[in-house]
Coordinates of C-alpha atoms and ligand atoms in Angstrom, one line a residue:
M1 CA 27.2 1.8 76.5
F2 CA 30.7 1.5 75.1
D3 CA 32.1 3.1 71.9
L4 CA 32.8 -0.3 70.5
V5 CA 32.1 -3.9 71.7
I6 CA 33.7 -7.0 70.2
K7 CA 31.1 -9.6 71.0
G8 CA 31.3 -13.4 71.4
G9 CA 34.9 -14.1 70.3
T10 CA 37.4 -16.3 71.9
V11 CA 39.6 -13.7 73.6
V12 CA 43.2 -14.5 74.6
I13 CA 43.9 -12.6 77.8
P14 CA 47.1 -13.2 79.9
E15 CA 45.3 -15.9 82.0
G16 CA 44.2 -17.8 78.9
A17 CA 41.6 -18.0 76.2
S18 CA 37.9 -17.5 77.0
K19 CA 34.6 -16.4 75.4
V20 CA 34.0 -12.8 76.6
D21 CA 33.0 -9.5 75.2
V22 CA 35.6 -6.7 75.0
G23 CA 34.3 -3.2 75.7
I24 CA 36.3 -0.3 74.2
E25 CA 36.0 3.3 75.3
G26 CA 38.0 5.7 73.1
E27 CA 41.5 4.3 72.6
K28 CA 41.5 1.9 75.5
I29 CA 40.1 -1.4 76.6
A30 CA 37.5 -0.4 79.2
T31 CA 36.1 -3.7 80.4
M32 CA 35.5 -7.4 79.6
G33 CA 32.4 -9.3 80.4
Q34 CA 29.2 -10.9 79.1
G35 CA 26.3 -9.1 77.3
L36 CA 28.1 -5.8 76.8
S37 CA 26.5 -3.2 74.5
G38 CA 28.1 -0.6 72.4
R39 CA 27.4 2.1 69.9
R40 CA 29.1 -0.2 67.4
E41 CA 29.1 -3.9 68.0
V42 CA 31.2 -6.4 66.1
D43 CA 30.0 -10.0 66.0
A44 CA 33.1 -12.1 66.7
T45 CA 31.3 -15.4 67.0
G46 CA 33.7 -18.1 65.7
L47 CA 36.6 -15.6 65.6
I48 CA 39.8 -15.4 67.8
V49 CA 40.5 -12.1 69.4
L50 CA 44.2 -11.4 70.1
P51 CA 46.2 -8.4 71.1
G52 CA 47.6 -7.0 67.9
A53 CA 51.0 -8.4 66.9
I54 CA 54.0 -6.2 67.5
D55 CA 56.7 -6.6 64.9
A56 CA 59.7 -5.6 67.0
H57 CA 62.2 -5.6 64.2
T58 CA 61.5 -3.7 60.9
H59 CA 63.5 -1.6 58.5
M60 CA 61.2 0.9 56.7
E61 CA 62.8 3.2 54.1
L62 CA 66.2 2.0 55.2
P63 CA 69.1 3.7 53.4
V64 CA 71.2 1.0 51.7
R65 CA 74.0 2.0 49.3
G66 CA 72.2 5.0 47.9
D67 CA 68.9 3.2 47.7
R68 CA 66.2 2.4 50.2
S69 CA 64.2 -0.6 51.3
S70 CA 61.0 -0.5 49.3
D71 CA 58.4 0.1 52.0
D72 CA 58.3 3.5 53.7
F73 CA 56.5 4.1 57.0
L74 CA 53.2 4.6 55.2
S75 CA 53.2 1.6 52.9
G76 CA 54.9 -0.6 55.4
T77 CA 52.5 0.1 58.2
I78 CA 49.4 -0.3 55.9
A79 CA 50.8 -3.7 55.1
A80 CA 51.3 -4.3 58.8
A81 CA 47.7 -3.4 59.7
C82 CA 46.4 -5.7 56.9
G83 CA 48.3 -8.5 58.5
G84 CA 47.2 -7.9 62.1
V85 CA 50.3 -6.1 63.2
T86 CA 49.3 -3.1 65.4
M87 CA 52.7 -1.8 66.2
I88 CA 56.3 -1.9 64.8
S89 CA 59.6 -1.1 66.3
D90 CA 62.0 0.2 63.7
F91 CA 65.5 1.8 64.0
S92 CA 67.0 5.2 64.0
V93 CA 69.6 5.6 61.2
G94 CA 73.0 5.9 63.0
S95 CA 76.2 7.4 61.9
A96 CA 79.5 8.2 63.5
E97 CA 79.1 11.9 62.8
T98 CA 75.6 12.5 64.3
S99 CA 74.3 12.1 67.8
L100 CA 71.7 9.5 68.9
P101 CA 69.1 12.2 70.0
E102 CA 69.3 13.9 66.6
E103 CA 69.1 10.6 64.7
I104 CA 66.0 9.6 66.8
E105 CA 64.3 13.0 66.2
A106 CA 64.9 12.7 62.4
R107 CA 63.5 9.2 62.3
K108 CA 60.5 10.2 64.4
Q109 CA 59.7 12.7 61.7
A110 CA 60.0 10.1 58.9
A111 CA 57.7 7.7 60.9
K112 CA 54.9 10.3 61.3
K113 CA 53.0 9.0 58.4
A114 CA 52.6 5.6 60.0
V115 CA 49.0 4.3 60.3
I116 CA 49.7 2.2 63.4
D117 CA 51.8 3.0 66.5
Y118 CA 55.5 2.6 66.4
T119 CA 58.7 2.9 68.4
M120 CA 62.3 2.5 67.5
H121 CA 65.6 1.1 68.6
G122 CA 68.6 3.5 68.6
E123 CA 71.1 2.3 66.1
V124 CA 74.6 2.8 67.3
I125 CA 77.3 3.3 64.6
G126 CA 80.7 4.4 65.6
W127 CA 81.9 5.8 68.9
H128 CA 82.8 9.4 69.9
P129 CA 83.3 11.2 73.2
G130 CA 79.9 11.9 74.7
R131 CA 78.2 8.8 73.4
E132 CA 77.4 7.7 77.0
S133 CA 75.4 10.8 77.8
E134 CA 73.7 10.5 74.4
F135 CA 72.2 7.2 75.7
N136 CA 70.8 9.1 78.7
E137 CA 69.2 11.7 76.5
A138 CA 67.8 9.1 74.1
I139 CA 66.2 7.3 77.0
G140 CA 64.6 10.6 77.9
L141 CA 63.2 10.7 74.4
G142 CA 61.6 7.3 74.8
V143 CA 64.2 5.1 73.2
S144 CA 65.9 2.7 75.6
T145 CA 66.9 -0.2 73.4
F146 CA 70.1 0.2 71.3
K147 CA 71.3 -1.9 68.4
F148 CA 74.9 -2.8 67.8
Y149 CA 76.4 -4.6 64.8
L150 CA 79.1 -7.1 65.5
A151 CA 79.6 -7.5 61.8
Y152 CA 79.9 -5.1 58.8
S153 CA 83.3 -3.6 59.6
R154 CA 83.8 -2.9 55.9
S155 CA 80.8 -0.7 55.7
G156 CA 81.8 1.0 58.9
R157 CA 78.9 -0.2 61.0
M158 CA 80.7 -2.7 63.3
S159 CA 81.1 -2.1 67.0
D160 CA 84.3 -3.7 68.4
D161 CA 84.4 -5.3 71.8
G162 CA 85.8 -2.1 73.4
V163 CA 82.7 -0.2 72.2
L164 CA 80.4 -2.9 73.4
Y165 CA 82.0 -2.9 76.8
R166 CA 81.8 0.9 77.2
A167 CA 78.3 1.1 75.8
F168 CA 76.9 -1.8 77.8
T169 CA 78.4 -0.3 81.0
A170 CA 76.8 3.1 80.3
L171 CA 73.5 1.5 79.3
A172 CA 73.4 -0.6 82.5
H173 CA 73.9 2.6 84.4
Y174 CA 71.1 4.5 82.7
G175 CA 68.7 1.6 82.6
G176 CA 68.8 0.9 78.9
R177 CA 68.9 -2.4 77.0
A178 CA 71.1 -3.6 74.2
M179 CA 70.4 -5.5 71.0
V180 CA 73.0 -7.1 68.8
H181 CA 73.3 -8.3 65.2
A182 CA 75.6 -11.2 66.2
E183 CA 77.9 -12.5 63.5
N184 CA 81.7 -12.8 63.7
D185 CA 83.1 -10.2 61.3
D186 CA 86.7 -11.5 61.0
I187 CA 85.6 -14.9 59.9
I188 CA 83.1 -13.5 57.4
N189 CA 85.8 -11.3 55.9
A190 CA 88.3 -14.1 55.6
L191 CA 85.9 -16.4 53.9
T192 CA 84.5 -13.6 51.7
D193 CA 88.1 -12.7 50.6
A194 CA 88.9 -16.3 49.8
F195 CA 85.7 -16.8 47.7
E196 CA 86.3 -13.5 45.9
T197 CA 89.9 -14.5 45.0
N198 CA 88.5 -17.7 43.5
G199 CA 85.7 -15.9 41.7
E200 CA 83.2 -17.8 43.8
L201 CA 80.5 -15.2 44.0
G202 CA 77.3 -17.1 43.2
I203 CA 74.5 -16.8 45.7
L204 CA 75.4 -20.2 47.2
F205 CA 78.5 -18.6 48.6
L206 CA 76.4 -16.1 50.7
P207 CA 75.6 -18.7 53.3
R208 CA 79.0 -20.3 53.0
S209 CA 80.7 -17.0 53.7
R210 CA 78.7 -16.6 57.0
P211 CA 78.5 -20.0 58.6
A212 CA 76.6 -20.6 61.9
L213 CA 79.8 -20.7 63.9
C214 CA 80.0 -16.9 63.3
E215 CA 76.7 -16.5 65.0
E216 CA 77.6 -18.8 67.9
E217 CA 80.9 -17.0 68.6
A218 CA 79.4 -13.5 68.4
I219 CA 76.4 -14.3 70.6
T220 CA 78.7 -15.9 73.2
R221 CA 81.0 -12.8 73.2
A222 CA 78.3 -10.2 73.4
A223 CA 76.5 -12.2 76.1
T224 CA 79.7 -12.4 78.1
I225 CA 80.0 -8.7 78.1
A226 CA 76.3 -8.3 78.9
R227 CA 76.6 -10.6 81.8
H228 CA 79.5 -8.8 83.3
T229 CA 77.9 -5.4 82.8
G230 CA 74.5 -6.5 84.0
I231 CA 72.6 -5.3 80.9
T232 CA 69.6 -7.0 79.3
L233 CA 70.7 -8.2 75.8
R234 CA 68.4 -9.0 73.0
I235 CA 69.9 -11.3 70.3
A236 CA 68.3 -10.3 67.0
H237 CA 67.3 -12.8 64.3
I238 CA 68.8 -16.0 65.7
S239 CA 69.1 -18.2 62.7
S240 CA 70.9 -21.4 63.7
E241 CA 71.0 -24.2 66.2
L242 CA 74.5 -23.1 67.3
G243 CA 73.3 -19.6 67.8
L244 CA 70.3 -20.7 69.8
N245 CA 72.4 -23.0 72.0
A246 CA 74.9 -20.1 72.6
A247 CA 72.0 -17.9 73.7
S248 CA 70.6 -20.6 76.0
A249 CA 74.0 -21.3 77.5
A250 CA 74.6 -17.6 78.2
R251 CA 71.2 -17.4 79.9
T252 CA 72.1 -20.5 82.0
A253 CA 75.4 -18.7 82.9
G254 CA 73.4 -15.8 84.3
A255 CA 73.1 -13.3 81.4
R256 CA 69.8 -11.6 80.9
I257 CA 69.0 -12.7 77.3
I258 CA 66.0 -12.0 75.1
A259 CA 66.1 -14.4 72.2
E260 CA 64.5 -13.4 68.9
T261 CA 64.1 -15.4 65.7
C262 CA 62.2 -14.6 62.5
P263 CA 59.7 -16.6 60.4
Q264 CA 62.2 -17.0 57.6
Y265 CA 64.5 -19.0 59.8
L266 CA 61.7 -21.2 60.9
L267 CA 60.1 -21.8 57.5
L268 CA 62.8 -21.5 54.9
D269 CA 66.2 -23.1 54.5
E270 CA 69.3 -22.7 52.3
R271 CA 67.9 -24.9 49.5
V272 CA 66.2 -21.8 48.1
Y273 CA 69.6 -20.5 47.2
A274 CA 69.9 -23.3 44.7
E275 CA 66.8 -22.2 42.8
S276 CA 66.9 -19.8 39.8
N277 CA 65.6 -16.9 41.9
G278 CA 67.8 -17.8 44.8
H279 CA 69.4 -14.4 44.9
L280 CA 66.1 -12.8 45.9
F281 CA 66.4 -14.7 49.3
A282 CA 69.7 -12.9 50.1
A283 CA 69.6 -11.9 53.8
T284 CA 71.9 -11.8 56.8
P285 CA 72.2 -14.0 58.7
P286 CA 71.5 -16.3 55.7
L287 CA 68.9 -19.0 55.6
R288 CA 70.3 -22.2 57.2
T289 CA 69.7 -25.9 57.1
E290 CA 66.7 -28.0 57.9
V291 CA 68.5 -29.1 61.1
D292 CA 68.7 -25.5 62.2
R293 CA 65.0 -25.0 61.4
R294 CA 64.0 -27.9 63.6
A295 CA 66.2 -26.6 66.5
L296 CA 64.5 -23.2 66.2
W297 CA 61.0 -24.7 66.3
K298 CA 62.1 -26.6 69.4
G299 CA 63.2 -23.3 70.9
I300 CA 59.8 -21.8 70.1
T301 CA 58.0 -24.6 72.0
S302 CA 60.4 -24.9 74.9
G303 CA 60.4 -21.2 75.6
A304 CA 64.1 -20.7 74.8
I305 CA 63.0 -18.2 72.2
N306 CA 61.1 -15.2 73.6
L307 CA 59.8 -13.5 70.5
V308 CA 59.4 -13.7 66.8
A309 CA 59.9 -10.6 64.7
T310 CA 60.4 -10.3 60.9
D311 CA 63.5 -8.1 60.2
H312 CA 61.2 -6.7 57.5
C313 CA 63.5 -5.2 54.9
P314 CA 61.9 -5.5 51.5
F315 CA 63.4 -4.9 48.1
T316 CA 61.9 -5.3 44.6
R317 CA 63.1 -7.8 42.1
E318 CA 64.6 -4.8 40.2
Q319 CA 66.5 -3.7 43.4
K320 CA 67.7 -7.2 43.9
R321 CA 68.6 -7.9 40.2
W322 CA 71.5 -10.3 39.8
T323 CA 74.8 -8.8 38.7
G324 CA 76.9 -11.9 39.1
S325 CA 78.1 -11.4 42.7
F326 CA 76.3 -11.9 46.1
L327 CA 78.4 -9.0 47.4
D328 CA 76.4 -6.5 45.2
L329 CA 72.9 -7.5 46.6
P330 CA 70.9 -5.6 49.1
Y331 CA 70.2 -8.0 51.9
G332 CA 66.7 -8.4 53.4
L333 CA 63.3 -9.9 53.0
P334 CA 59.7 -8.7 53.3
G335 CA 57.7 -10.0 56.2
V336 CA 55.6 -7.6 58.3
E337 CA 52.3 -8.5 56.7
T338 CA 52.7 -12.3 56.9
L339 CA 54.1 -12.5 60.4
L340 CA 50.9 -13.3 62.2
P341 CA 49.3 -15.5 59.5
L342 CA 52.4 -17.6 59.1
L343 CA 52.8 -18.1 62.9
Y344 CA 49.1 -18.8 63.4
S345 CA 49.0 -21.3 60.5
E346 CA 52.3 -23.1 61.1
G347 CA 52.1 -22.8 64.9
V348 CA 48.5 -22.9 66.2
A349 CA 46.7 -24.5 63.3
K350 CA 49.3 -27.2 63.1
E351 CA 49.1 -27.7 66.9
R352 CA 52.8 -27.0 67.5
F353 CA 51.8 -24.4 70.2
S354 CA 48.8 -22.8 71.8
L355 CA 47.1 -19.5 71.2
E356 CA 48.5 -18.3 74.5
R357 CA 52.1 -19.1 73.3
L358 CA 51.3 -17.3 70.0
V359 CA 50.4 -14.2 72.1
E360 CA 53.7 -14.5 74.0
L361 CA 55.8 -14.7 70.9
L362 CA 54.1 -11.9 68.9
S363 CA 52.5 -9.6 71.5
S364 CA 53.5 -9.8 75.1
G365 CA 57.0 -11.0 74.5
P366 CA 57.9 -8.1 72.2
A367 CA 56.1 -5.6 74.4
K368 CA 58.1 -6.7 77.4
A369 CA 61.3 -6.7 75.5
L370 CA 60.6 -3.0 74.5
G371 CA 59.4 -1.9 78.0
I372 CA 55.9 -1.0 76.8
Y373 CA 53.9 -3.8 78.5
P374 CA 51.0 -3.9 79.4
R375 CA 50.1 -0.7 77.6
K376 CA 50.8 -2.8 74.5
G377 CA 50.9 -6.5 73.9
A378 CA 47.9 -7.6 76.2
I379 CA 44.2 -7.5 76.3
M380 CA 43.7 -6.0 79.7
I381 CA 41.6 -3.3 81.2
G382 CA 43.5 0.0 80.6
S383 CA 45.6 -1.3 77.7
D384 CA 45.5 0.3 74.3
A385 CA 42.7 -1.3 72.2
D386 CA 45.1 -2.8 69.7
L387 CA 43.3 -5.9 68.6
V388 CA 43.2 -8.4 65.8
L389 CA 40.4 -10.7 64.9
I390 CA 41.4 -13.9 63.2
D391 CA 39.0 -16.2 61.3
P392 CA 40.5 -19.7 62.0
R393 CA 38.7 -21.1 58.9
R394 CA 39.8 -18.5 56.4
E395 CA 42.4 -19.8 54.0
F396 CA 44.8 -17.6 52.0
T397 CA 47.4 -18.3 49.4
I398 CA 50.4 -16.0 49.9
T399 CA 51.3 -14.1 46.9
A400 CA 53.1 -10.8 46.5
E401 CA 50.3 -9.5 44.2
K402 CA 47.6 -9.7 46.9
L403 CA 49.6 -8.4 49.8
H404 CA 50.2 -4.7 50.5
M405 CA 54.0 -4.7 51.0
R406 CA 55.7 -2.7 48.3
T407 CA 57.5 -5.5 46.6
D408 CA 56.9 -7.9 43.7
F409 CA 58.7 -10.7 45.5
N410 CA 57.4 -12.8 48.4
P411 CA 59.6 -15.5 49.9
Y412 CA 56.5 -17.6 50.7
E413 CA 54.9 -17.3 47.2
G414 CA 52.2 -19.9 46.7
R415 CA 52.2 -21.1 50.4
R416 CA 48.7 -21.8 51.7
V417 CA 47.9 -20.5 55.3
V418 CA 44.9 -21.4 57.4
G419 CA 43.5 -18.7 59.7
Y420 CA 43.8 -15.1 58.6
P421 CA 43.1 -11.7 60.1
V422 CA 39.6 -10.2 59.3
M423 CA 39.8 -7.1 61.4
T424 CA 42.5 -5.0 63.0
L425 CA 42.0 -2.2 65.5
S426 CA 44.6 0.4 66.4
R427 CA 43.9 2.3 69.6
G428 CA 40.1 1.5 69.3
R429 CA 39.9 2.5 65.7
V430 CA 39.2 -0.1 63.0
V431 CA 42.0 0.1 60.5
F432 CA 41.4 -3.2 58.5
E433 CA 38.1 -4.7 57.7
N434 CA 36.4 -6.5 54.7
E435 CA 39.9 -7.2 53.3
Q436 CA 40.5 -3.5 53.0
F437 CA 42.7 -1.1 54.8
C438 CA 40.5 1.6 56.3
G439 CA 42.9 3.5 58.6
E440 CA 44.4 6.9 58.1
E441 CA 47.9 8.2 57.3
G442 CA 49.4 9.7 60.5
W443 CA 47.1 7.9 62.9
G444 CA 50.1 6.1 64.4
R445 CA 51.9 7.6 67.4
F446 CA 55.3 7.1 68.8
V447 CA 55.2 4.9 71.9
P448 CA 58.0 5.7 74.4
Q449 CA 59.8 2.8 76.0
A450 CA 60.3 2.6 79.7
G451 CA 64.0 3.0 80.7
Ligands
LIG1 ZN1 67.5 -6.0 61.0

């Protein structure tokens, strides 16, 4: 007699999809088999049972110019749970003045209200003596992936090549991994200055000020340093064909590359900037062309892309109100709640890829990138019972009003998806059921990453 049995669903385990019962004991998956009985039994006939999605790239309550992204760790993780996401990886808030361990501890405190499990990347801003040993200490605290910005020199967030070289060398030594926001800063600044001089500050100039060549160049440069230092490098939010080709070429050349893209780069393109609410789509990297979208889909099906995450960084319409210049906008889009429904609907339901590939992109891929597999990201005996049940027949029209993310704007407003989560379990506990969040503030725990 198990605590909970999910009966009769199509369960996607690493070996493939099959009809099997899942027996849960406490917080773990205890067994899989036929005819299991439990104190509570959930009839999953006709449903698909997946490991919960892991959104490996979110920014909850992110400080931006005296403001914050509009979801905090409570509202953002409630939205996640309602969308079948059972874990997020956010970021510590770096600065040149503070140390990585203190930044990580502070962010762990902020994340305590999460309703699902979480981990974080260490955001590296600025360099000072002793940074190398901070990496070692941070890895001891369970954070072994570190994020570097190759752009944003003007807000003081950029790491130059010397910093990258020193950091990657140290991280390779201590067993850490690196992640980059890859855009060439000098070219962005040159173009931005030229547009500003001409008063060309409409939202259409956001994508023009950060063309795809910036992504290609920065990925190539970071990957070259990664290859020579032997570190694993995750490329965040690849947005363009040039960027994806650069990542693939670096991999062929021997770099250990983890390629990430986001739903917005697969499903939206720069035409939205020509619409009257175009400024609400401001994000970096910007949305690209249809040709880029097609190339990214190809990367999804070929395996060139290893995971899909959202870069969830929501703002309200008020926070993104148009002042006449794209330089004044906070950049970012909401996404954590629609990650799984969009990928299921556009990927599996449209027969672009299989259920097994969906699990690779949203569960096992991110878990492996974070060093938390197979505790997370798999339906296996001994894994945490983080599960999502999808009803493949359920249709849903995306609208900000019906979703739980704390924003009145959704980039997919009005889009119909087929297949939607009907139940989410976090470590054996049902946190979403009957279209209602039913979890608990503070249930989420920090998940340490292997070094
Ligand atoms: Zn981000």
